[in-house]
JSON list of C-alpha atoms in Angstrom, two decimals:
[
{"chain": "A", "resi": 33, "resn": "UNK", "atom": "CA", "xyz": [-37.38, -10.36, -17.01]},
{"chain": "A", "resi": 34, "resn": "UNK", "atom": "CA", "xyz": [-39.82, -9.70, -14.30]},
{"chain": "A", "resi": 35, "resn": "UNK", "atom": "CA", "xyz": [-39.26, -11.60, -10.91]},
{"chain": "A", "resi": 36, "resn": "UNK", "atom": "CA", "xyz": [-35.99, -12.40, -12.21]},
{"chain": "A", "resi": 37, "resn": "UNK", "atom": "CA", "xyz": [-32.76, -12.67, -10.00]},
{"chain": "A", "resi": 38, "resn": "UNK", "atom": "CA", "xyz": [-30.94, -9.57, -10.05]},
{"chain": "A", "resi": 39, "resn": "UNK", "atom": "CA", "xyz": [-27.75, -9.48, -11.12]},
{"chain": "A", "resi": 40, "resn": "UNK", "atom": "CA", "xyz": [-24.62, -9.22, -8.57]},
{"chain": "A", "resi": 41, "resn": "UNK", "atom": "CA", "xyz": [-22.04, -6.49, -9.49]},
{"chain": "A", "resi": 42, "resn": "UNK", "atom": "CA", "xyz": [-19.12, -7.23, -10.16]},
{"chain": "A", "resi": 43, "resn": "UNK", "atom": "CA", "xyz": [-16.29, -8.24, -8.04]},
{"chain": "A", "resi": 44, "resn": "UNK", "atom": "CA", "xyz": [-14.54, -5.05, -9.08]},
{"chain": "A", "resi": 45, "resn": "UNK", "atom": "CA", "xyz": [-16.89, -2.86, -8.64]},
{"chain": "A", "resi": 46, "resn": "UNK", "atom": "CA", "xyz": [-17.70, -3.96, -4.70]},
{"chain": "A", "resi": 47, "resn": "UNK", "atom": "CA", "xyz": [-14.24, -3.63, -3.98]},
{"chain": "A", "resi": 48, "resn": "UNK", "atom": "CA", "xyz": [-13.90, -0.39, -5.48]},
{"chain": "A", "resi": 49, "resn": "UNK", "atom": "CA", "xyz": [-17.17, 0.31, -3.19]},
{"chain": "A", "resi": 50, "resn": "UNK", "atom": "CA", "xyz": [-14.71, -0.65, -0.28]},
{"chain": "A", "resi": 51, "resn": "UNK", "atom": "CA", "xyz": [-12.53, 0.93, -0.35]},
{"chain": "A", "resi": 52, "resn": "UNK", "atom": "CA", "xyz": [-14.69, 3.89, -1.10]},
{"chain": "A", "resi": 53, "resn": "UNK", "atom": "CA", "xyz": [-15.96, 3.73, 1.99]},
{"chain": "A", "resi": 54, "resn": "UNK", "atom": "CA", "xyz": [-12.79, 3.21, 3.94]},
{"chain": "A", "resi": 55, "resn": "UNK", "atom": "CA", "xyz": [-12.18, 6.61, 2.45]},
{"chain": "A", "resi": 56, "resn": "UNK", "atom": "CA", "xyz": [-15.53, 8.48, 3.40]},
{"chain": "A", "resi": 57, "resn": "UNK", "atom": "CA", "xyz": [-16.62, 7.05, 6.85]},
{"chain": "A", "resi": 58, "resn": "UNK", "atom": "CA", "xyz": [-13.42, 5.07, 8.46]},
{"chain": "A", "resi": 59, "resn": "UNK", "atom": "CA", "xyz": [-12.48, 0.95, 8.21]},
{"chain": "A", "resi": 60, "resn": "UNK", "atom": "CA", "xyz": [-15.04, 0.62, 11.75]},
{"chain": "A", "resi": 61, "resn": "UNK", "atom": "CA", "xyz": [-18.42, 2.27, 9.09]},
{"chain": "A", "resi": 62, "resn": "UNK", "atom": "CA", "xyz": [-17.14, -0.78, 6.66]},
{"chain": "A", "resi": 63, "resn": "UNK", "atom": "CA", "xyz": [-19.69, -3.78, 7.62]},
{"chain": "A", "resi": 64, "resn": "UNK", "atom": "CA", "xyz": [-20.55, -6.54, 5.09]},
{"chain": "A", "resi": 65, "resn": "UNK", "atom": "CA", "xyz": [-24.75, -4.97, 5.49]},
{"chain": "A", "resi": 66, "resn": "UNK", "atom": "CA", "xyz": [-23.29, -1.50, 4.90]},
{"chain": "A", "resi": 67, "resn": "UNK", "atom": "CA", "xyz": [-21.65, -2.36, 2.21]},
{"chain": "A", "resi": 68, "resn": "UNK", "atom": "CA", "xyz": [-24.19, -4.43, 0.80]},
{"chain": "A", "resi": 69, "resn": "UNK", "atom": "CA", "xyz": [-26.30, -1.71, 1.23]},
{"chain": "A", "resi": 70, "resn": "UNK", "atom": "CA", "xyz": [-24.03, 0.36, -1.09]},
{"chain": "A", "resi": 71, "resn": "UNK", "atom": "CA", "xyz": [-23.77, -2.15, -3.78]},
{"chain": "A", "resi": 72, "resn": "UNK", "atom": "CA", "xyz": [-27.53, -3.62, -3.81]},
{"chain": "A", "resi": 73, "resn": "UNK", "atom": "CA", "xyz": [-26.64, -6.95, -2.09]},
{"chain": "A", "resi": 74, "resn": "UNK", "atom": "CA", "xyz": [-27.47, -8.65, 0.77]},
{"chain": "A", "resi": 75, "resn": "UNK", "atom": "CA", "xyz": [-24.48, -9.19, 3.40]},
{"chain": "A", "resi": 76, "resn": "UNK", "atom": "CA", "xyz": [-25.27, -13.07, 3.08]},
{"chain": "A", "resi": 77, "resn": "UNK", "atom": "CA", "xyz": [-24.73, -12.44, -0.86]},
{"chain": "A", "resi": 78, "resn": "UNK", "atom": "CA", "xyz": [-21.52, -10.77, 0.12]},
{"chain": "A", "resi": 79, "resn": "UNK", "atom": "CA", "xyz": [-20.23, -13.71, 2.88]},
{"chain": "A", "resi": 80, "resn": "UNK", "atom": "CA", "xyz": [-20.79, -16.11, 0.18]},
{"chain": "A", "resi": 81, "resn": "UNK", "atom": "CA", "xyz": [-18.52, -14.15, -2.20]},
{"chain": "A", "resi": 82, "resn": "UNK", "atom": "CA", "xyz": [-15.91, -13.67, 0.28]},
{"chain": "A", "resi": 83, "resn": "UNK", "atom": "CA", "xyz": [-16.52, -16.00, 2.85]},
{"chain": "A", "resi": 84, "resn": "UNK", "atom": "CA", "xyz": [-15.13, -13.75, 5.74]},
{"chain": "A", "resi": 85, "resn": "UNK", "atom": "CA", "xyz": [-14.86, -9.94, 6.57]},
{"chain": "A", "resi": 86, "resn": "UNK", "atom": "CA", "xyz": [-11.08, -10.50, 6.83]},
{"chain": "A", "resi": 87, "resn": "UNK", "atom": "CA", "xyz": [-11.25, -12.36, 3.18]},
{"chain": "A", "resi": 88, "resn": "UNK", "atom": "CA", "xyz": [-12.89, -9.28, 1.82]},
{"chain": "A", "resi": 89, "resn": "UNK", "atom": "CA", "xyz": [-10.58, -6.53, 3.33]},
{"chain": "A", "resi": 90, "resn": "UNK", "atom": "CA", "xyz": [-7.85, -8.66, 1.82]},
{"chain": "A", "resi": 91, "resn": "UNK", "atom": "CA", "xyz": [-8.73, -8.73, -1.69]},
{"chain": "A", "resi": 92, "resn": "UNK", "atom": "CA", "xyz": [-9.51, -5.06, -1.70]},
{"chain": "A", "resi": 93, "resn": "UNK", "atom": "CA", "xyz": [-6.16, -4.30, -0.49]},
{"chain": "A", "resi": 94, "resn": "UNK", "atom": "CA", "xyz": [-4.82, -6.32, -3.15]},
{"chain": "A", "resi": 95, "resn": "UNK", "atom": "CA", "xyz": [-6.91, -4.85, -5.57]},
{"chain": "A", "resi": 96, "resn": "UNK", "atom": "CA", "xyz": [-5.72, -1.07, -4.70]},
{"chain": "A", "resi": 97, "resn": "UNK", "atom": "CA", "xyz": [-2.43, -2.44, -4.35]},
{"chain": "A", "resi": 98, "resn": "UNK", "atom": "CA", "xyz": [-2.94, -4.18, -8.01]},
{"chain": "A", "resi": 99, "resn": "UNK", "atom": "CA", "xyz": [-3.74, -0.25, -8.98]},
{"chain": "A", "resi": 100, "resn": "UNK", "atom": "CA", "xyz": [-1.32, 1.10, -7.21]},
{"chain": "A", "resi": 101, "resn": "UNK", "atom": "CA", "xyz": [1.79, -0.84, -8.95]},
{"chain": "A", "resi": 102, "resn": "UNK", "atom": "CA", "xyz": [0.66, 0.02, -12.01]},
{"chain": "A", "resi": 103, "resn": "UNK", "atom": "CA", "xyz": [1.45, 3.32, -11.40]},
{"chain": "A", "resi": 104, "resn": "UNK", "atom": "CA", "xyz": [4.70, 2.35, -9.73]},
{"chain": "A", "resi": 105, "resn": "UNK", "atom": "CA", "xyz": [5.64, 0.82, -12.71]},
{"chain": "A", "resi": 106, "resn": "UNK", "atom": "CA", "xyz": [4.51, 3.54, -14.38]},
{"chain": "A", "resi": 107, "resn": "UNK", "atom": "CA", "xyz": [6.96, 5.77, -12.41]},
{"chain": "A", "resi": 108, "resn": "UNK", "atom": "CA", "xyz": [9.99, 3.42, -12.32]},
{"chain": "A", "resi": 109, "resn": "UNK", "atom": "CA", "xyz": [9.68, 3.17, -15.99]},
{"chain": "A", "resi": 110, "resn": "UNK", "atom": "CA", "xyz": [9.76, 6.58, -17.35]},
{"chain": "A", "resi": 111, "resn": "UNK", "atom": "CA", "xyz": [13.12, 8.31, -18.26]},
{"chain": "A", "resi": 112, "resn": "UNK", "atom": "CA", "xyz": [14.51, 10.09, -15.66]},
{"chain": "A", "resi": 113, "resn": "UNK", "atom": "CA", "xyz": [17.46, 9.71, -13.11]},
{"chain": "A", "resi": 114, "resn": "UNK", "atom": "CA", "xyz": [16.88, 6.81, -10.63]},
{"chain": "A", "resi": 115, "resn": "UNK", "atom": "CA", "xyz": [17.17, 9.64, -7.46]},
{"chain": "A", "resi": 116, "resn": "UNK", "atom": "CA", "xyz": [14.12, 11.05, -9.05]},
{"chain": "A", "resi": 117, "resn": "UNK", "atom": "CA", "xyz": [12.51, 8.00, -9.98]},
{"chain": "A", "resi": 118, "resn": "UNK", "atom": "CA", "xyz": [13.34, 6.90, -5.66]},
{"chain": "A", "resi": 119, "resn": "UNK", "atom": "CA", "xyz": [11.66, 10.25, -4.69]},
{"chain": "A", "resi": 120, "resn": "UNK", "atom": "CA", "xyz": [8.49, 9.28, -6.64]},
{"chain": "A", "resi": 121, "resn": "UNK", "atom": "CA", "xyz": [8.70, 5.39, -4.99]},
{"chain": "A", "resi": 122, "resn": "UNK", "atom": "CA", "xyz": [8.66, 7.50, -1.54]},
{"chain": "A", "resi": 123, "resn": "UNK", "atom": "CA", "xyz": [5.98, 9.51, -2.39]},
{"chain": "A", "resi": 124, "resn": "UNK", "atom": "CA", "xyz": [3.50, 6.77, -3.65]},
{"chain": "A", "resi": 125, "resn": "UNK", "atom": "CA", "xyz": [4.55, 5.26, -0.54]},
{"chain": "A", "resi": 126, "resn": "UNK", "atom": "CA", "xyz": [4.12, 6.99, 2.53]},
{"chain": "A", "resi": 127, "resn": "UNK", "atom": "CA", "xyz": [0.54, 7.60, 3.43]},
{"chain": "A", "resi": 128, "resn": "UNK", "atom": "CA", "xyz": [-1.45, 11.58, 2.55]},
{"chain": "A", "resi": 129, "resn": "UNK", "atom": "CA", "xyz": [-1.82, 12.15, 6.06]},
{"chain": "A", "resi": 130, "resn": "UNK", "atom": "CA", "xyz": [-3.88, 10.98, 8.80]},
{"chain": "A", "resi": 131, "resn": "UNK", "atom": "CA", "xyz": [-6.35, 8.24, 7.91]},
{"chain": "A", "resi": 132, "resn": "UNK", "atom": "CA", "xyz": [-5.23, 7.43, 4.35]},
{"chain": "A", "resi": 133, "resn": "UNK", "atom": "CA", "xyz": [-7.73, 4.91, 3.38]},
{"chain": "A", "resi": 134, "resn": "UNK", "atom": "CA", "xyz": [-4.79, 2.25, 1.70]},
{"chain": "A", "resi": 135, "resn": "UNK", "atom": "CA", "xyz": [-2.78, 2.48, 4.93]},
{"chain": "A", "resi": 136, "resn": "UNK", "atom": "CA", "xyz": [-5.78, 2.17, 7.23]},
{"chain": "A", "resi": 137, "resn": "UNK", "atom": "CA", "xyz": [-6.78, -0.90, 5.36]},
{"chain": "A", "resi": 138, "resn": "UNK", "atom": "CA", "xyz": [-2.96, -2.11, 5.37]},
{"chain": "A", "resi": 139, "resn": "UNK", "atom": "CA", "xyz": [-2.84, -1.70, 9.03]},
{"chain": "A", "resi": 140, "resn": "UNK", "atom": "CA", "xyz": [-6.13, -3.45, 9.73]},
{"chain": "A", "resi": 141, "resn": "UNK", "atom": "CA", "xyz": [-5.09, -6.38, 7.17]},
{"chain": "A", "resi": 142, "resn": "UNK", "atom": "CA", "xyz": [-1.79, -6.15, 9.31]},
{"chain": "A", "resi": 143, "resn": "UNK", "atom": "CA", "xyz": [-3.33, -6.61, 12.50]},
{"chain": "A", "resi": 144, "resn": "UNK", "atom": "CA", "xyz": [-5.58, -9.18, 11.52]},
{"chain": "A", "resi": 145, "resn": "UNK", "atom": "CA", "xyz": [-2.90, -10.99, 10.07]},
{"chain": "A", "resi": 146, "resn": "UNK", "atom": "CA", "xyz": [-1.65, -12.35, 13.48]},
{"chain": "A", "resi": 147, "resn": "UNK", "atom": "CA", "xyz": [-4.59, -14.76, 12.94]},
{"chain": "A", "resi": 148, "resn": "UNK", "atom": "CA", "xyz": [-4.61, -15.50, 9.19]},
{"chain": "A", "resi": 149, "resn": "UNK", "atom": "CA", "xyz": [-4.15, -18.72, 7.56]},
{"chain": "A", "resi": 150, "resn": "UNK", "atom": "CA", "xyz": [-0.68, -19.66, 5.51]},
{"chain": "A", "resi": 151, "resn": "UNK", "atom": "CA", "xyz": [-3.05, -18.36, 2.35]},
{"chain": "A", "resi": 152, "resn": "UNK", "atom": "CA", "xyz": [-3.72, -15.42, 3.59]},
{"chain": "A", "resi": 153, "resn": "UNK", "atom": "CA", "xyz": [-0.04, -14.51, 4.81]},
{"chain": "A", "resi": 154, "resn": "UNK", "atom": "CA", "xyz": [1.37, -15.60, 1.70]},
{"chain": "A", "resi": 155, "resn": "UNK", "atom": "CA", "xyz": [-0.91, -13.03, -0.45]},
{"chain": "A", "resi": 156, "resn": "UNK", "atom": "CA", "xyz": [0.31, -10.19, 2.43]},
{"chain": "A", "resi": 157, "resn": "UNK", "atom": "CA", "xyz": [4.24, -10.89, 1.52]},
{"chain": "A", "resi": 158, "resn": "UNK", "atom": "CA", "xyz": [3.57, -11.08, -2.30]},
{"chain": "A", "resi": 159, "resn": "UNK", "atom": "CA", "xyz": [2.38, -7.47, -1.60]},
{"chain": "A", "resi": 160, "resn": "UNK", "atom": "CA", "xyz": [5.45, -7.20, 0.30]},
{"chain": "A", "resi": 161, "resn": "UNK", "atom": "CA", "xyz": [7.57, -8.69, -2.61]},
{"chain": "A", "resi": 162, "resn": "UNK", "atom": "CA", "xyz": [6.57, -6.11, -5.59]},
{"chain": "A", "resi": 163, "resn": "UNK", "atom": "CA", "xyz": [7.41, -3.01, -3.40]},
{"chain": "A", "resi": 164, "resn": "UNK", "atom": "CA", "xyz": [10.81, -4.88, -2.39]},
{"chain": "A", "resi": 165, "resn": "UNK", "atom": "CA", "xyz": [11.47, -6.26, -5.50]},
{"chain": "A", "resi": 166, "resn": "UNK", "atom": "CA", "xyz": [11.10, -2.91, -7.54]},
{"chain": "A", "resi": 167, "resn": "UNK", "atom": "CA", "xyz": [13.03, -0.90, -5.22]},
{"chain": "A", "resi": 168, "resn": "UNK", "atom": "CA", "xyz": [16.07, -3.02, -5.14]},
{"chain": "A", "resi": 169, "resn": "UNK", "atom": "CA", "xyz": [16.11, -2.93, -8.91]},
{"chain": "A", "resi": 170, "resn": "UNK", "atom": "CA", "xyz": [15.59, 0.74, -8.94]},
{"chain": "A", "resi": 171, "resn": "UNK", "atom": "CA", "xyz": [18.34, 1.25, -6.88]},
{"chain": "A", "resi": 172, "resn": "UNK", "atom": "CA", "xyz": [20.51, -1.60, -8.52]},
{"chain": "A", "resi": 173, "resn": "UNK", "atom": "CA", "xyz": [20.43, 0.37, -11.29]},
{"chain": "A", "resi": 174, "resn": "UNK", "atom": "CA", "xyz": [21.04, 3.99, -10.17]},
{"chain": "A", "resi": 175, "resn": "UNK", "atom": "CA", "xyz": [24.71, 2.06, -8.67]},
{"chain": "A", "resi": 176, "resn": "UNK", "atom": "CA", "xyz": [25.33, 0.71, -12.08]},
{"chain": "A", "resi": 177, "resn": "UNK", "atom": "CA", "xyz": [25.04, 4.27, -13.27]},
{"chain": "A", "resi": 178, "resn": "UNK", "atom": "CA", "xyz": [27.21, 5.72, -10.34]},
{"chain": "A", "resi": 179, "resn": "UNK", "atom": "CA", "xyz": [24.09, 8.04, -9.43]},
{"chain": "A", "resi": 180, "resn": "UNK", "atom": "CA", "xyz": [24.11, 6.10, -5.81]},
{"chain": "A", "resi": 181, "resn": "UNK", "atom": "CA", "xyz": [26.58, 4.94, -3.63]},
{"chain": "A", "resi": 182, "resn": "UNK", "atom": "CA", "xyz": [28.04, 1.02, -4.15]},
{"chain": "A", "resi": 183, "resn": "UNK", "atom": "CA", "xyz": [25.24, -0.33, -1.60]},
{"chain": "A", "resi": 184, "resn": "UNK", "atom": "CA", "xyz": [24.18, -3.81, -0.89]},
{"chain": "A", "resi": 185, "resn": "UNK", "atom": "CA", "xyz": [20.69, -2.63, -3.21]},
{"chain": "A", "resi": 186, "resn": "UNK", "atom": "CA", "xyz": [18.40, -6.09, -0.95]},
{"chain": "A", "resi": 187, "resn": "UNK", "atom": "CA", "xyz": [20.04, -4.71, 2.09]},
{"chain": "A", "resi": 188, "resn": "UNK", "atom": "CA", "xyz": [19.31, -1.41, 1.57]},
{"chain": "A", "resi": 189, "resn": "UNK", "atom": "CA", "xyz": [15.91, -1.64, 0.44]},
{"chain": "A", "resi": 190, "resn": "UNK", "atom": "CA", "xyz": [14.74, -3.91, 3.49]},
{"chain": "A", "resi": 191, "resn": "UNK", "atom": "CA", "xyz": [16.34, -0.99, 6.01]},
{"chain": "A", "resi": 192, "resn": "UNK", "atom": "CA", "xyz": [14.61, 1.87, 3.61]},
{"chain": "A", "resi": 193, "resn": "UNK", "atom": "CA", "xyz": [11.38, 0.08, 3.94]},
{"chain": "A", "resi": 194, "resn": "UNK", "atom": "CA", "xyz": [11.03, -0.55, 7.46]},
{"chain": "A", "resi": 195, "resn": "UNK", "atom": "CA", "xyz": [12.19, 3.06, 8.23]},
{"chain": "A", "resi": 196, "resn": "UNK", "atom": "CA", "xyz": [9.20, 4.21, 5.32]},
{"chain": "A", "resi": 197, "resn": "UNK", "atom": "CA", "xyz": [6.77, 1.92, 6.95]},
{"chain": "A", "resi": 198, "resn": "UNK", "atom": "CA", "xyz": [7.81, 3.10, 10.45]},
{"chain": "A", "resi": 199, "resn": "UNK", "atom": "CA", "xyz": [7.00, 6.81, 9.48]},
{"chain": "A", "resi": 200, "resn": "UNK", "atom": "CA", "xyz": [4.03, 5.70, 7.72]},
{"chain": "A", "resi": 201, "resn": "UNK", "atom": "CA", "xyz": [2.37, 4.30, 10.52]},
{"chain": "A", "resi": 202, "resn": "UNK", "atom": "CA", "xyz": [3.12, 7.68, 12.55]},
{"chain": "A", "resi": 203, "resn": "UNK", "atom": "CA", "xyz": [1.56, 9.68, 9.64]},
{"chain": "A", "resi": 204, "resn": "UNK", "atom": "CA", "xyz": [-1.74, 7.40, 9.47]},
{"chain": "A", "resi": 205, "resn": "UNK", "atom": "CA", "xyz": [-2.09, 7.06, 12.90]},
{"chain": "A", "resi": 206, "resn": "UNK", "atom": "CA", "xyz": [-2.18, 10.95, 13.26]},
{"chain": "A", "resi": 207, "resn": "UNK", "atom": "CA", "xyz": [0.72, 10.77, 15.48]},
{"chain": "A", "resi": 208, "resn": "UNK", "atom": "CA", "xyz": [1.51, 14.63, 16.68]},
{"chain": "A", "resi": 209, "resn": "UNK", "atom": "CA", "xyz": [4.67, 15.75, 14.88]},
{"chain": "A", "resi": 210, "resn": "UNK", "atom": "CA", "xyz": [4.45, 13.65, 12.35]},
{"chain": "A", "resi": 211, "resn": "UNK", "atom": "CA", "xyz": [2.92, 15.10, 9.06]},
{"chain": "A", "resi": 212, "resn": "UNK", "atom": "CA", "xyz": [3.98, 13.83, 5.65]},
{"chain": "A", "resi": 213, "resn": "UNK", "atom": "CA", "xyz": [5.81, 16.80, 4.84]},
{"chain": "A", "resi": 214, "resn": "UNK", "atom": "CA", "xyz": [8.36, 16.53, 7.69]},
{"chain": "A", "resi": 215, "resn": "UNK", "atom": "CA", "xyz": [8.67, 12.74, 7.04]},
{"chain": "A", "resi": 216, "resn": "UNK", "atom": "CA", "xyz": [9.55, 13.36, 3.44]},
{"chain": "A", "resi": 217, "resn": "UNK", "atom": "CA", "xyz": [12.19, 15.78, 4.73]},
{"chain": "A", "resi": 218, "resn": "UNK", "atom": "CA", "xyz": [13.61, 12.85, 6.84]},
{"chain": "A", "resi": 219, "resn": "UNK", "atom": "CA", "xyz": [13.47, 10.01, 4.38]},
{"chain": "A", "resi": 220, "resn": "UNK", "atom": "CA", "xyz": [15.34, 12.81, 1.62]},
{"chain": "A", "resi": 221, "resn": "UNK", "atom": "CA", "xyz": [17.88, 13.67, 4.82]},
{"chain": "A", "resi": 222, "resn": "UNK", "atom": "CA", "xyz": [18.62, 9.80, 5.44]},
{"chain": "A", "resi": 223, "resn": "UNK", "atom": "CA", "xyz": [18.80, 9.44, 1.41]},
{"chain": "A", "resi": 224, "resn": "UNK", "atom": "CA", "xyz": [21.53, 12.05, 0.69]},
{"chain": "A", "resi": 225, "resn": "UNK", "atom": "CA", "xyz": [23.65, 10.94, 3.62]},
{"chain": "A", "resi": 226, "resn": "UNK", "atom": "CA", "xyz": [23.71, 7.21, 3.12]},
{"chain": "A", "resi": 227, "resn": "UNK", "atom": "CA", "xyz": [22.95, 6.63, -0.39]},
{"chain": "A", "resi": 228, "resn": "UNK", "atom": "CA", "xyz": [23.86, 9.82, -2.49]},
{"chain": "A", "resi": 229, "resn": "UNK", "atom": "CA", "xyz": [27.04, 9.80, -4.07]},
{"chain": "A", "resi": 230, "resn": "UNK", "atom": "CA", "xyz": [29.67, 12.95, -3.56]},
{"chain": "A", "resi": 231, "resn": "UNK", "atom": "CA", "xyz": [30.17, 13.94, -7.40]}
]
C-alpha cells in the first residue's frame, strides 16, 4: 500500500549480505550503514535487530558455520574410508588462502571475544564443539576399523585442531611461506606419521 512501512528482509538474507561483503571489500568495509545500505535498511533498523556490531558478526558466523556443517556432515557421512573422509574434514577446514572471508570473520569474532559476555562465549565453543565432536567420532571410528592407529580419538582431535587452527591463522593472515597447499602437505605429513597405521 502506498506510504506503507517497507518490509525488513529477512534475517537470512542480511547475514548472507555479510558475509558477502566480508568476501568482496574486507571485515574493516563491513559497517552496520554499509550494510544497511546493501540490504535497504537503516543502520538504526539493523542495531535494533542485533543490538551490537559484535552481536551481528556473531550470528553470521554462526550462520556460515550452520552452512558449513551441513556439508561436513555431508562429507563424514558418505561411504568412503575414514582417511579420506579426515582429508575432506582438513580441507573444509583450513582457510582458501589469504583473507578467506569465514576465517577473517572467525578471527575478528575471536578477538572480540576477549570482551564478550558468558552468552556470547558459550555460542563461540558450541562452534567449537561440532568441529570437535565430529572429528573425534570420525576418527573413533576409522580405529574401530583398524584404518588408524589405537589413539586416544578426544586427545587427538584437540592436538589436530590446534595444530589446523595454528596453520590456519598463518594462511589467512597471508603469512609468507605459508600457502594452503604447503600446509595441507604438513597436516597429511603429521597424519601418516602419528595416526596412519603400518598395514
Amino acid at each position: 500500500m502506498a506510504g506503507g512501512r517497507r518490509q525488513a528482509p529477512p534475517r537470512e538474507d542480511v547475514l548472507a549480505a555479510a558475509m558477502e561483503m566480508i568476501a568482496e571489500r574486507g571485515l574493516e568495509k563491513l559497517t552496520m550503514a554499509a550494510l544497511g545500505r546493501e540490504v535497504g535498511m537503516s543502520s538504526g533498523h539493523l542495531l535494533y535487530y542485533f543490538g551490537s556490531k559484535d552481536e551481528l558478526l556473531l550470528r553470521t558466523l554462526e550462520w556460515s558455520e550452520g552452512r558449513l556443517g551441513a556439508e561436513r556432515g555431508r562429507l563424514l557421512t558418505r561411504t568412503a574410508p575414514a582417511l579420506e573422509r579426515l582429508d575432506a574434514y582438513v580441507d573444509l577446514y583450513v582457510p582458501d588462502g589469504h583473507r578467506d572471508p569465514h576465517w577473517t570473520l572467525w578471527l575478528e569474532v575471536w578477538n572480540r571475544s576477549q570482551n564478550a559476555d558468558a552468552d556470547a562465549r558459550e555460542r563461540q565453543a558450541a562452534i567449537e564443539g561440532a568441529w570437535h565432536r565430529d572429528l573425534v567420532a570420525l576418527l573413533a571410528e576409522g580405529i574401530s576399523r583398524g584404518e588408524f592407529r589405537r589413539v586416544d580419538p578426544d586427545r587427538f582431535a584437540a592436538r589436530l585442531r590446534a595444530l589446523l587452527d595454528g596453520f590456519s591463522i598463518h594462511v589467512a593472515i597471508g603469512l609468507r611461506g605459508t600457502d594452503r597447499a604447503q600446509i595441507l602437505r604438513h597436516v597429511r605429513e603429521f597424519l601418516a606419521d602419528s595416526l596412519l597405521t603400518d598395514a
